[in-house]
Amino acid sequence: MIANGEIWDWQSAQQCMAISGCDAVMIGRGALNIPNLSRVVKYNEPRMPWPEVVALLQKYTRLEKQGDTGLYHVARIKPVVELFA
């Protein structure tokens, strides 16, 4: 069994596992907001700083533009950017 729900950091993952009795958690929305959330949860690492998140989004956009035609990449990244608004 895997637990999920409101996993935003190492502490919330530990609390979820303690309450549920599970030995693993699944992350969802948090991963869109915190790109390195899996490492934050597993290793208690700090969240990726905002400048690194921006650089990652810019790299993603460049790669999408190289492999795609039209503005499809904008449609794919828009929901992620809206999470930061």
C-alpha positions as protocol buffer text, in pm:
chain_id: "A"
residue {
  index: 1
  type: MET
  ca { x: 0 y: 0 z: 0 }
}
residue {
  index: 2
  type: ILE
  ca { x: 119 y: 352 z: -81 }
}
residue {
  index: 3
  type: ALA
  ca { x: -14 y: 664 z: 90 }
}
residue {
  index: 4
  type: ASN
  ca { x: -48 y: 1008 z: -63 }
}
residue {
  index: 5
  type: GLY
  ca { x: -198 y: 1349 z: 1 }
}
residue {
  index: 6
  type: GLU
  ca { x: -43 y: 1682 z: 98 }
}
residue {
  index: 7
  type: ILE
  ca { x: 315 y: 1560 z: 72 }
}
residue {
  index: 8
  type: TRP
  ca { x: 522 y: 1879 z: 49 }
}
residue {
  index: 9
  type: ASP
  ca { x: 841 y: 1798 z: 240 }
}
residue {
  index: 10
  type: TRP
  ca { x: 1028 y: 1531 z: 438 }
}
residue {
  index: 11
  type: GLN
  ca { x: 828 y: 1593 z: 756 }
}
residue {
  index: 12
  type: SER
  ca { x: 488 y: 1561 z: 589 }
}
residue {
  index: 13
  type: ALA
  ca { x: 603 y: 1237 z: 422 }
}
residue {
  index: 14
  type: GLN
  ca { x: 724 y: 1096 z: 754 }
}
residue {
  index: 15
  type: GLN
  ca { x: 399 y: 1196 z: 924 }
}
residue {
  index: 16
  type: CYS
  ca { x: 191 y: 1040 z: 646 }
}
residue {
  index: 17
  type: MET
  ca { x: 383 y: 712 z: 672 }
}
residue {
  index: 18
  type: ALA
  ca { x: 353 y: 708 z: 1051 }
}
residue {
  index: 19
  type: ILE
  ca { x: -22 y: 764 z: 1045 }
}
residue {
  index: 20
  type: SER
  ca { x: -95 y: 527 z: 756 }
}
residue {
  index: 21
  type: GLY
  ca { x: 154 y: 255 z: 844 }
}
residue {
  index: 22
  type: CYS
  ca { x: 282 y: 262 z: 485 }
}
residue {
  index: 23
  type: ASP
  ca { x: 649 y: 243 z: 400 }
}
residue {
  index: 24
  type: ALA
  ca { x: 620 y: 467 z: 92 }
}
residue {
  index: 25
  type: VAL
  ca { x: 436 y: 777 z: -24 }
}
residue {
  index: 26
  type: MET
  ca { x: 323 y: 902 z: -362 }
}
residue {
  index: 27
  type: ILE
  ca { x: 365 y: 1267 z: -452 }
}
residue {
  index: 28
  type: GLY
  ca { x: 137 y: 1456 z: -688 }
}
residue {
  index: 29
  type: ARG
  ca { x: 73 y: 1831 z: -705 }
}
residue {
  index: 30
  type: GLY
  ca { x: 378 y: 1905 z: -496 }
}
residue {
  index: 31
  type: ALA
  ca { x: 605 y: 1769 z: -769 }
}
residue {
  index: 32
  type: LEU
  ca { x: 472 y: 2032 z: -1008 }
}
residue {
  index: 33
  type: ASN
  ca { x: 551 y: 2306 z: -760 }
}
residue {
  index: 34
  type: ILE
  ca { x: 879 y: 2164 z: -628 }
}
residue {
  index: 35
  type: PRO
  ca { x: 1070 y: 1991 z: -912 }
}
residue {
  index: 36
  type: ASN
  ca { x: 1308 y: 1811 z: -675 }
}
residue {
  index: 37
  type: LEU
  ca { x: 1035 y: 1704 z: -430 }
}
residue {
  index: 38
  type: SER
  ca { x: 1128 y: 1338 z: -460 }
}
residue {
  index: 39
  type: ARG
  ca { x: 1476 y: 1415 z: -322 }
}
residue {
  index: 40
  type: VAL
  ca { x: 1330 y: 1650 z: -60 }
}
residue {
  index: 41
  type: VAL
  ca { x: 1102 y: 1370 z: 62 }
}
residue {
  index: 42
  type: LYS
  ca { x: 1353 y: 1086 z: 39 }
}
residue {
  index: 43
  type: TYR
  ca { x: 1673 y: 1257 z: 157 }
}
residue {
  index: 44
  type: ASN
  ca { x: 1542 y: 1566 z: 343 }
}
residue {
  index: 45
  type: GLU
  ca { x: 1723 y: 1791 z: 94 }
}
residue {
  index: 46
  type: PRO
  ca { x: 1628 y: 2158 z: 62 }
}
residue {
  index: 47
  type: ARG
  ca { x: 1381 y: 2266 z: -203 }
}
residue {
  index: 48
  type: MET
  ca { x: 1523 y: 2379 z: -535 }
}
residue {
  index: 49
  type: PRO
  ca { x: 1581 y: 2757 z: -522 }
}
residue {
  index: 50
  type: TRP
  ca { x: 1350 y: 2968 z: -737 }
}
residue {
  index: 51
  type: PRO
  ca { x: 1627 y: 3075 z: -984 }
}
residue {
  index: 52
  type: GLU
  ca { x: 1701 y: 2706 z: -1050 }
}
residue {
  index: 53
  type: VAL
  ca { x: 1331 y: 2634 z: -1106 }
}
residue {
  index: 54
  type: VAL
  ca { x: 1313 y: 2919 z: -1358 }
}
residue {
  index: 55
  type: ALA
  ca { x: 1624 y: 2790 z: -1537 }
}
residue {
  index: 56
  type: LEU
  ca { x: 1472 y: 2441 z: -1548 }
}
residue {
  index: 57
  type: LEU
  ca { x: 1148 y: 2575 z: -1697 }
}
residue {
  index: 58
  type: GLN
  ca { x: 1346 y: 2771 z: -1956 }
}
residue {
  index: 59
  type: LYS
  ca { x: 1545 y: 2461 z: -2051 }
}
residue {
  index: 60
  type: TYR
  ca { x: 1225 y: 2257 z: -2078 }
}
residue {
  index: 61
  type: THR
  ca { x: 1072 y: 2522 z: -2305 }
}
residue {
  index: 62
  type: ARG
  ca { x: 1381 y: 2524 z: -2531 }
}
residue {
  index: 63
  type: LEU
  ca { x: 1377 y: 2144 z: -2559 }
}
residue {
  index: 64
  type: GLU
  ca { x: 1004 y: 2137 z: -2632 }
}
residue {
  index: 65
  type: LYS
  ca { x: 1047 y: 2401 z: -2903 }
}
residue {
  index: 66
  type: GLN
  ca { x: 1321 y: 2193 z: -3069 }
}
residue {
  index: 67
  type: GLY
  ca { x: 1110 y: 1880 z: -3087 }
}
residue {
  index: 68
  type: ASP
  ca { x: 767 y: 2027 z: -3151 }
}
residue {
  index: 69
  type: THR
  ca { x: 589 y: 2248 z: -3399 }
}
residue {
  index: 70
  type: GLY
  ca { x: 352 y: 2524 z: -3310 }
}
residue {
  index: 71
  type: LEU
  ca { x: 293 y: 2642 z: -2956 }
}
residue {
  index: 72
  type: TYR
  ca { x: 216 y: 2307 z: -2794 }
}
residue {
  index: 73
  type: HIS
  ca { x: 499 y: 2356 z: -2543 }
}
residue {
  index: 74
  type: VAL
  ca { x: 328 y: 2670 z: -2412 }
}
residue {
  index: 75
  type: ALA
  ca { x: 8 y: 2475 z: -2349 }
}
residue {
  index: 76
  type: ARG
  ca { x: 201 y: 2205 z: -2160 }
}
residue {
  index: 77
  type: ILE
  ca { x: 396 y: 2443 z: -1938 }
}
residue {
  index: 78
  type: LYS
  ca { x: 112 y: 2688 z: -1863 }
}
residue {
  index: 79
  type: PRO
  ca { x: -46 y: 2478 z: -1581 }
}
residue {
  index: 80
  type: VAL
  ca { x: 293 y: 2446 z: -1412 }
}
residue {
  index: 81
  type: VAL
  ca { x: 363 y: 2819 z: -1432 }
}
residue {
  index: 82
  type: GLU
  ca { x: 17 y: 2895 z: -1292 }
}
residue {
  index: 83
  type: LEU
  ca { x: 109 y: 2704 z: -974 }
}
residue {
  index: 84
  type: PHE
  ca { x: 371 y: 2969 z: -901 }
}
residue {
  index: 85
  type: ALA
  ca { x: 132 y: 3263 z: -951 }
}
